[in-house]
PDB file of C-alpha atoms in Angstrom:
ATOM      1  CA  MET A   1      52.181  35.931  72.143  1.00 44.00           C
ATOM      2  CA  HIS A   2      50.640  38.034  69.375  1.00 46.00           C
ATOM      3  CA  ARG A   3      49.943  40.905  71.852  1.00 46.00           C
ATOM      4  CA  SER A   4      53.638  41.082  72.935  1.00 45.00           C
ATOM      5  CA  ALA A   5      54.994  41.197  69.394  1.00 44.00           C
ATOM      6  CA  PRO A   6      54.887  45.008  69.050  1.00 45.00           C
ATOM      7  CA  ARG A   7      56.713  45.421  72.343  1.00 42.00           C
ATOM      8  CA  LEU A   8      59.423  42.931  71.303  1.00 34.00           C
ATOM      9  CA  THR A   9      59.842  44.714  67.970  1.00 39.00           C
ATOM     10  CA  ARG A  10      60.325  48.012  69.764  1.00 43.00           C
ATOM     11  CA  ILE A  11      62.991  46.580  72.099  1.00 36.00           C
ATOM     12  CA  LEU A  12      64.933  45.080  69.192  1.00 35.00           C
ATOM     13  CA  ALA A  13      64.768  48.368  67.302  1.00 40.00           C
ATOM     14  CA  CYS A  14      66.125  50.267  70.273  1.00 39.00           C
ATOM     15  CA  ALA A  15      68.957  47.785  70.735  1.00 39.00           C
ATOM     16  CA  ALA A  16      70.087  48.512  67.165  1.00 40.00           C
ATOM     17  CA  VAL A  17      70.591  52.298  67.655  1.00 40.00           C
ATOM     18  CA  PRO A  18      73.405  54.134  69.540  1.00 39.00           C
ATOM     19  CA  VAL A  19      73.182  54.346  73.324  1.00 36.00           C
ATOM     20  CA  MET A  20      72.464  58.105  73.392  1.00 37.00           C
ATOM     21  CA  LEU A  21      69.485  57.607  71.092  1.00 34.00           C
ATOM     22  CA  VAL A  22      68.211  54.805  73.261  1.00 33.00           C
ATOM     23  CA  VAL A  23      68.163  57.104  76.276  1.00 35.00           C
ATOM     24  CA  ALA A  24      66.459  59.858  74.329  1.00 37.00           C
ATOM     25  CA  GLY A  25      63.847  57.944  72.351  1.00 41.00           C
ATOM     26  CA  CYS A  26      63.499  54.406  73.633  1.00 38.00           C
ATOM     27  CA  SER A  27      62.662  54.881  77.278  1.00 39.00           C
ATOM     28  CA  SER A  28      59.238  54.399  78.782  1.00 41.00           C
ATOM     29  CA  ASP A  29      56.670  57.199  78.737  1.00 45.00           C
ATOM     30  CA  SER A  30      57.362  58.054  82.392  1.00 42.00           C
ATOM     31  CA  ASP A  31      61.121  58.245  81.731  1.00 45.00           C
ATOM     32  CA  SER A  32      60.533  60.528  78.748  1.00 42.00           C
ATOM     33  CA  LYS A  33      58.532  62.938  80.891  1.00 43.00           C
ATOM     34  CA  GLY A  34      61.252  62.980  83.524  1.00 45.00           C
ATOM     35  CA  SER A  35      63.928  63.562  80.907  1.00 43.00           C
ATOM     36  CA  GLY A  36      61.957  66.417  79.402  1.00 44.00           C
ATOM     37  CA  SER A  37      61.672  68.025  82.822  1.00 42.00           C
ATOM     38  CA  ASP A  38      65.392  67.650  83.510  1.00 45.00           C
ATOM     39  CA  GLY A  39      66.261  68.976  80.101  1.00 42.00           C
ATOM     40  CA  GLY A  40      64.204  72.100  80.688  1.00 43.00           C
ATOM     41  CA  SER A  41      65.941  72.732  84.006  1.00 42.00           C
ATOM     42  CA  SER A  42      69.384  72.332  82.426  1.00 41.00           C
ATOM     43  CA  SER A  43      68.567  74.718  79.591  1.00 40.00           C
ATOM     44  CA  SER A  44      67.331  77.331  82.046  1.00 41.00           C
ATOM     45  CA  SER A  45      70.513  77.041  84.093  1.00 41.00           C
ATOM     46  CA  GLU A  46      72.736  77.424  81.070  1.00 40.00           C
ATOM     47  CA  ALA A  47      70.781  80.454  79.887  1.00 41.00           C
ATOM     48  CA  SER A  48      71.163  82.222  83.213  1.00 44.00           C
ATOM     49  CA  SER A  49      74.886  81.477  83.361  1.00 44.00           C
ATOM     50  CA  PRO A  50      76.404  81.322  79.852  1.00 50.00           C
ATOM     51  CA  GLY A  51      79.583  79.309  79.707  1.00 52.00           C
ATOM     52  CA  GLY A  52      79.140  78.340  83.353  1.00 50.00           C
ATOM     53  CA  GLU A  53      80.673  81.648  84.503  1.00 54.00           C
ATOM     54  CA  GLN A  54      79.307  83.468  87.525  1.00 54.00           C
ATOM     55  CA  SER A  55      78.444  87.163  87.243  1.00 55.00           C
ATOM     56  CA  PRO A  56      80.729  89.496  89.284  1.00 60.00           C
ATOM     57  CA  ALA A  57      79.293  90.494  92.631  1.00 68.00           C
ATOM     58  CA  ALA A  58      77.933  94.033  92.829  1.00 82.00           C
ATOM     59  CA  VAL A  59      80.038  96.562  94.770  1.00 86.00           C
ATOM     60  CA  GLU A  60      78.908  99.409  96.989  1.00 91.00           C
ATOM     61  CA  PRO A  61      78.742 102.762  95.142  1.00 93.00           C
ATOM     62  CA  ALA A  62      81.521 105.251  95.900  1.00 94.00           C
ATOM     63  CA  LYS A  63      80.638 107.766  98.618  1.00 96.00           C
ATOM     64  CA  TYR A  64      82.110 110.826  96.909  1.00 97.00           C
ATOM     65  CA  ALA A  65      81.655 111.557  93.209  1.00 97.00           C
ATOM     66  CA  LYS A  66      84.098 114.460  92.931  1.00 96.00           C
ATOM     67  CA  LEU A  67      87.016 116.264  94.545  1.00 98.00           C
ATOM     68  CA  PRO A  68      87.270 119.824  95.833  1.00 97.00           C
ATOM     69  CA  GLN A  69      89.433 122.308  93.945  1.00 97.00           C
ATOM     70  CA  PRO A  70      92.806 121.635  95.638  1.00 98.00           C
ATOM     71  CA  CYS A  71      93.866 125.296  95.818  1.00 98.00           C
ATOM     72  CA  LYS A  72      90.570 126.166  97.538  1.00 97.00           C
ATOM     73  CA  ALA A  73      90.637 123.277  99.997  1.00 98.00           C
ATOM     74  CA  LEU A  74      92.323 125.552 102.559  1.00 98.00           C
ATOM     75  CA  THR A  75      91.150 129.035 103.450  1.00 97.00           C
ATOM     76  CA  SER A  76      93.355 132.076 102.777  1.00 96.00           C
ATOM     77  CA  LYS A  77      93.532 132.610 106.550  1.00 97.00           C
ATOM     78  CA  THR A  78      94.962 129.127 107.121  1.00 98.00           C
ATOM     79  CA  VAL A  79      97.493 129.522 104.312  1.00 98.00           C
ATOM     80  CA  GLU A  80      98.704 132.906 105.606  1.00 97.00           C
ATOM     81  CA  GLU A  81      99.030 131.606 109.172  1.00 96.00           C
ATOM     82  CA  LEU A  82     101.057 128.558 108.132  1.00 98.00           C
ATOM     83  CA  VAL A  83     103.081 130.232 105.388  1.00 97.00           C
ATOM     84  CA  PRO A  84     104.102 133.780 106.404  1.00 93.00           C
ATOM     85  CA  LYS A  85     104.939 136.023 103.420  1.00 96.00           C
ATOM     86  CA  VAL A  86     103.411 133.435 101.098  1.00 97.00           C
ATOM     87  CA  LYS A  87     104.389 134.127  97.477  1.00 96.00           C
ATOM     88  CA  ASN A  88     101.041 133.220  95.950  1.00 96.00           C
ATOM     89  CA  LYS A  89      97.975 133.174  98.190  1.00 95.00           C
ATOM     90  CA  SER A  90      95.999 131.409  95.461  1.00 96.00           C
ATOM     91  CA  GLY A  91      98.464 128.517  95.454  1.00 98.00           C
ATOM     92  CA  THR A  92     100.131 126.636  92.628  1.00 98.00           C
ATOM     93  CA  ALA A  93      98.033 123.773  91.272  1.00 97.00           C
ATOM     94  CA  GLY A  94      99.750 120.520  90.348  1.00 97.00           C
ATOM     95  CA  THR A  95      99.222 119.009  86.918  1.00 94.00           C
ATOM     96  CA  SER A  96      96.644 116.237  86.567  1.00 93.00           C
ATOM     97  CA  ASN A  97      95.259 114.417  83.537  1.00 92.00           C
ATOM     98  CA  ASP A  98      92.139 113.457  85.508  1.00 94.00           C
ATOM     99  CA  THR A  99      91.008 116.150  87.937  1.00 93.00           C
ATOM    100  CA  ALA A 100      88.057 114.000  89.032  1.00 94.00           C
ATOM    101  CA  ALA A 101      90.476 111.380  90.376  1.00 97.00           C
ATOM    102  CA  ARG A 102      93.462 113.399  91.637  1.00 97.00           C
ATOM    103  CA  GLY A 103      94.653 116.921  92.271  1.00 98.00           C
ATOM    104  CA  SER A 104      97.121 118.932  94.344  1.00 98.00           C
ATOM    105  CA  CYS A 105      98.180 122.441  95.309  1.00 98.00           C
ATOM    106  CA  SER A 106     101.171 124.022  97.077  1.00 98.00           C
ATOM    107  CA  TRP A 107     102.180 127.266  98.762  1.00 98.00           C
ATOM    108  CA  ASN A 108     105.581 128.559  99.943  1.00 98.00           C
ATOM    109  CA  GLY A 109     107.021 131.687 101.460  1.00 97.00           C
ATOM    110  CA  LEU A 110     110.159 133.176 103.030  1.00 96.00           C
ATOM    111  CA  GLU A 111     109.779 135.484 106.022  1.00 93.00           C
ATOM    112  CA  ASP A 112     112.842 137.732 106.233  1.00 91.00           C
ATOM    113  CA  LYS A 113     113.664 138.835 109.783  1.00 84.00           C
ATOM    114  CA  GLY A 114     116.818 140.740 108.937  1.00 84.00           C
ATOM    115  CA  VAL A 115     119.706 140.022 111.301  1.00 80.00           C
ATOM    116  CA  LYS A 116     117.558 137.398 113.018  1.00 84.00           C
ATOM    117  CA  GLY A 117     117.534 135.299 109.869  1.00 87.00           C
ATOM    118  CA  SER A 118     114.670 134.049 107.720  1.00 92.00           C
ATOM    119  CA  ASN A 119     111.950 131.457 108.116  1.00 94.00           C
ATOM    120  CA  TYR A 120     110.985 129.297 105.153  1.00 96.00           C
ATOM    121  CA  ARG A 121     107.724 127.345 104.990  1.00 97.00           C
ATOM    122  CA  TRP A 122     106.215 124.989 102.431  1.00 98.00           C
ATOM    123  CA  LEU A 123     102.654 123.663 102.495  1.00 98.00           C
ATOM    124  CA  ASP A 124     101.016 121.253 100.064  1.00 98.00           C
ATOM    125  CA  VAL A 125      97.863 119.170  99.848  1.00 98.00           C
ATOM    126  CA  SER A 126      96.893 116.359  97.484  1.00 98.00           C
ATOM    127  CA  PHE A 127      93.730 114.334  96.877  1.00 98.00           C
ATOM    128  CA  GLN A 128      93.143 110.879  95.381  1.00 98.00           C
ATOM    129  CA  ARG A 129      89.616 109.620  94.674  1.00 98.00           C
ATOM    130  CA  PHE A 130      88.716 106.001  93.907  1.00 98.00           C
ATOM    131  CA  GLU A 131      85.659 104.698  92.043  1.00 97.00           C
ATOM    132  CA  SER A 132      83.860 101.455  92.870  1.00 96.00           C
ATOM    133  CA  GLU A 133      84.609  98.894  90.173  1.00 94.00           C
ATOM    134  CA  SER A 134      83.076  95.453  89.735  1.00 91.00           C
ATOM    135  CA  GLY A 135      85.773  92.814  89.993  1.00 89.00           C
ATOM    136  CA  VAL A 136      88.198  95.303  91.576  1.00 91.00           C
ATOM    137  CA  GLY A 137      86.469  96.487  94.719  1.00 95.00           C
ATOM    138  CA  SER A 138      84.523  99.336  96.282  1.00 97.00           C
ATOM    139  CA  GLY A 139      85.896 102.844  96.210  1.00 97.00           C
ATOM    140  CA  GLU A 140      86.270 102.781  99.982  1.00 97.00           C
ATOM    141  CA  ASP A 141      88.240  99.511 100.006  1.00 97.00           C
ATOM    142  CA  ARG A 142      90.514 100.801  97.258  1.00 98.00           C
ATOM    143  CA  ALA A 143      91.043 104.039  99.206  1.00 98.00           C
ATOM    144  CA  LYS A 144      91.916 102.071 102.350  1.00 98.00           C
ATOM    145  CA  ASP A 145      94.583 100.208 100.411  1.00 98.00           C
ATOM    146  CA  ALA A 146      95.952 103.441  98.919  1.00 98.00           C
ATOM    147  CA  TYR A 147      95.950 105.062 102.365  1.00 98.00           C
ATOM    148  CA  GLU A 148      98.117 102.305 103.836  1.00 98.00           C
ATOM    149  CA  LYS A 149     100.524 102.475 100.898  1.00 98.00           C
ATOM    150  CA  GLU A 150     100.809 106.271 101.204  1.00 98.00           C
ATOM    151  CA  VAL A 151     101.618 106.041 104.919  1.00 98.00           C
ATOM    152  CA  ALA A 152     104.313 103.456 104.160  1.00 98.00           C
ATOM    153  CA  ALA A 153     105.751 105.619 101.365  1.00 98.00           C
ATOM    154  CA  VAL A 154     106.034 108.691 103.603  1.00 98.00           C
ATOM    155  CA  ARG A 155     107.642 106.668 106.372  1.00 98.00           C
ATOM    156  CA  ALA A 156     110.171 105.356 103.855  1.00 98.00           C
ATOM    157  CA  THR A 157     111.211 108.839 102.656  1.00 97.00           C
ATOM    158  CA  GLU A 158     114.827 108.595 101.521  1.00 96.00           C
ATOM    159  CA  LYS A 159     117.371 109.925 104.033  1.00 96.00           C
ATOM    160  CA  ALA A 160     114.638 110.857 106.535  1.00 97.00           C
ATOM    161  CA  LYS A 161     115.846 111.089 110.136  1.00 96.00           C
ATOM    162  CA  SER A 162     114.037 110.542 113.427  1.00 96.00           C
ATOM    163  CA  VAL A 163     110.846 109.285 111.773  1.00 98.00           C
ATOM    164  CA  ASN A 164     107.924 109.233 114.202  1.00 98.00           C
ATOM    165  CA  THR A 165     104.424 107.915 113.450  1.00 98.00           C
ATOM    166  CA  SER A 166     101.227 108.335 115.457  1.00 98.00           C
ATOM    167  CA  PRO A 167      97.446 108.439 114.915  1.00 97.00           C
ATOM    168  CA  ALA A 168      95.986 111.829 113.957  1.00 97.00           C
ATOM    169  CA  SER A 169      92.671 112.003 115.754  1.00 94.00           C
ATOM    170  CA  GLY A 170      89.751 113.948 114.378  1.00 96.00           C
ATOM    171  CA  VAL A 171      90.965 113.909 110.777  1.00 98.00           C
ATOM    172  CA  GLY A 172      88.639 112.055 108.401  1.00 97.00           C
ATOM    173  CA  GLU A 173      87.713 108.457 109.133  1.00 97.00           C
ATOM    174  CA  GLU A 174      91.319 107.441 109.752  1.00 98.00           C
ATOM    175  CA  ALA A 175      94.572 109.394 109.688  1.00 98.00           C
ATOM    176  CA  THR A 176      98.266 109.025 110.456  1.00 98.00           C
ATOM    177  CA  ALA A 177     100.744 111.738 111.419  1.00 98.00           C
ATOM    178  CA  ILE A 178     104.376 111.287 110.346  1.00 98.00           C
ATOM    179  CA  SER A 179     107.171 113.612 111.424  1.00 98.00           C
ATOM    180  CA  TYR A 180     110.840 113.495 110.424  1.00 98.00           C
ATOM    181  CA  GLY A 181     113.904 115.565 109.654  1.00 97.00           C
ATOM    182  CA  LEU A 182     115.693 115.918 106.341  1.00 96.00           C
ATOM    183  CA  THR A 183     118.876 117.730 105.341  1.00 95.00           C
ATOM    184  CA  LYS A 184     118.690 119.572 102.010  1.00 91.00           C
ATOM    185  CA  SER A 185     121.317 121.927 100.574  1.00 87.00           C
ATOM    186  CA  GLY A 186     123.047 121.970 103.930  1.00 88.00           C
ATOM    187  CA  GLU A 187     119.923 123.033 105.821  1.00 91.00           C
ATOM    188  CA  ASP A 188     117.962 120.981 108.344  1.00 94.00           C
ATOM    189  CA  PHE A 189     114.277 120.834 107.412  1.00 97.00           C
ATOM    190  CA  LYS A 190     111.516 119.637 109.719  1.00 98.00           C
ATOM    191  CA  TYR A 191     108.571 117.796 108.173  1.00 98.00           C
ATOM    192  CA  ALA A 192     105.015 117.110 109.353  1.00 98.00           C
ATOM    193  CA  THR A 193     102.822 114.985 107.070  1.00 98.00           C
ATOM    194  CA  ILE A 194      99.229 113.902 107.605  1.00 98.00           C
ATOM    195  CA  VAL A 195      97.787 111.065 105.535  1.00 98.00           C
ATOM    196  CA  ALA A 196      94.017 110.770 105.953  1.00 98.00           C
ATOM    197  CA  ARG A 197      91.093 108.900 104.419  1.00 98.00           C
ATOM    198  CA  THR A 198      87.487 109.984 104.176  1.00 98.00           C
ATOM    199  CA  GLY A 199      85.210 107.564 102.341  1.00 98.00           C
ATOM    200  CA  ASN A 200      86.762 106.801  98.967  1.00 98.00           C
ATOM    201  CA  VAL A 201      89.216 109.730  99.072  1.00 98.00           C
ATOM    202  CA  VAL A 202      92.797 109.863 100.394  1.00 98.00           C
ATOM    203  CA  VAL A 203      94.115 113.260 101.504  1.00 98.00           C
ATOM    204  CA  THR A 204      97.820 113.930 102.069  1.00 98.00           C
ATOM    205  CA  LEU A 205      98.928 117.203 103.629  1.00 98.00           C
ATOM    206  CA  GLY A 206     102.603 118.067 103.915  1.00 98.00           C
ATOM    207  CA  TYR A 207     104.055 120.958 105.920  1.00 98.00           C
ATOM    208  CA  ASN A 208     107.771 121.651 106.307  1.00 98.00           C
ATOM    209  CA  GLY A 209     110.216 124.435 107.014  1.00 97.00           C
ATOM    210  CA  THR A 210     113.634 125.559 108.162  1.00 96.00           C
ATOM    211  CA  GLY A 211     115.460 128.586 109.529  1.00 94.00           C
ATOM    212  CA  PHE A 212     118.028 130.410 107.382  1.00 90.00           C
ATOM    213  CA  ALA A 213     120.899 132.690 108.385  1.00 86.00           C
ATOM    214  CA  GLY A 214     120.676 132.063 112.109  1.00 84.00           C
ATOM    215  CA  ALA A 215     116.895 131.730 112.456  1.00 89.00           C
ATOM    216  CA  LYS A 216     115.744 128.815 114.590  1.00 91.00           C
ATOM    217  CA  ASN A 217     114.260 125.716 112.957  1.00 92.00           C
ATOM    218  CA  PRO A 218     110.533 125.237 113.531  1.00 94.00           C
ATOM    219  CA  ASP A 219     109.516 123.289 116.602  1.00 96.00           C
ATOM    220  CA  PRO A 220     108.439 119.800 115.395  1.00 96.00           C
ATOM    221  CA  SER A 221     105.490 119.571 117.798  1.00 96.00           C
ATOM    222  CA  GLN A 222     104.156 122.992 116.780  1.00 97.00           C
ATOM    223  CA  LEU A 223     104.676 122.177 113.116  1.00 97.00           C
ATOM    224  CA  MET A 224     102.651 118.985 113.547  1.00 98.00           C
ATOM    225  CA  LYS A 225      99.893 120.753 115.476  1.00 97.00           C
ATOM    226  CA  GLU A 226      99.457 123.242 112.635  1.00 98.00           C
ATOM    227  CA  ALA A 227      99.569 120.449 110.035  1.00 98.00           C
ATOM    228  CA  VAL A 228      96.778 118.543 111.800  1.00 98.00           C
ATOM    229  CA  THR A 229      94.600 121.676 111.883  1.00 97.00           C
ATOM    230  CA  ALA A 230      95.110 122.210 108.149  1.00 98.00           C
ATOM    231  CA  ALA A 231      94.509 118.521 107.392  1.00 98.00           C
ATOM    232  CA  LYS A 232      91.134 118.641 109.166  1.00 98.00           C
ATOM    233  CA  GLU A 233      90.150 121.554 106.955  1.00 98.00           C
ATOM    234  CA  ALA A 234      91.356 119.851 103.767  1.00 98.00           C
ATOM    235  CA  THR A 235      89.571 116.614 104.600  1.00 98.00           C
ATOM    236  CA  ALA A 236      86.327 118.401 105.440  1.00 98.00           C
ATOM    237  CA  SER A 237      86.467 120.138 102.048  1.00 98.00           C
ATOM    238  CA  VAL A 238      85.783 116.778 100.354  1.00 98.00           C
ATOM    239  CA  ALA A 239      82.330 116.475 101.888  1.00 97.00           C
ATOM    240  CA  LYS A 240      81.598 120.145 101.147  1.00 97.00           C
ATOM    241  CA  ALA A 241      82.458 119.615  97.476  1.00 97.00           C
ATOM    242  CA  ASN A 242      79.862 116.826  97.258  1.00 95.00           C
TER     243      ASN A 242
END
């Protein structure tokens, strides 16, 4: 009886304290060791994941870090072939507050054939580059999304007639050709637009024209053929710039 007195005293003392303290300080030696081990594991887990939040998954780095100069994305030869009597061979650059992410350039010209009328042509090219961002997505995935939206936007051009869409083979990693007609200022314009994606960059090339004063309108199939050729050159300029 005398040998069990200390043990009985300990049990009564533990019964008098709150439950949480009993678990922490009144268990057997083996329980205390187990608790210490569990406590260490819990602390380590909390330290590696503060607040229980998981760290964002890493995303693949963007393939291209910069864009080509838009007005140099097409050679002078290409511009002169597509835009006879071009006003400015160097092109007119579009405004951009972030040239590393977007840029554009355009050319236009009017070929006067006298009594046979005049041929007007307009050519433009634009670039959009997307960075990889944690929590948002890779540059390539973001470019794919932008590519699909751009195709849809061109197809939905207001008052466009006879819209036709088809794949544009050999242009970037994926490309779509969209042709349509549009009446402006009483004249019937023919349009050929190529929307392409290469890596994390979306390239849009537009080519259109009309005939004035009796000149024939451009043949839609020929207009598209020339637009595809120019789009291949513009898309290839992205890789060259990097």
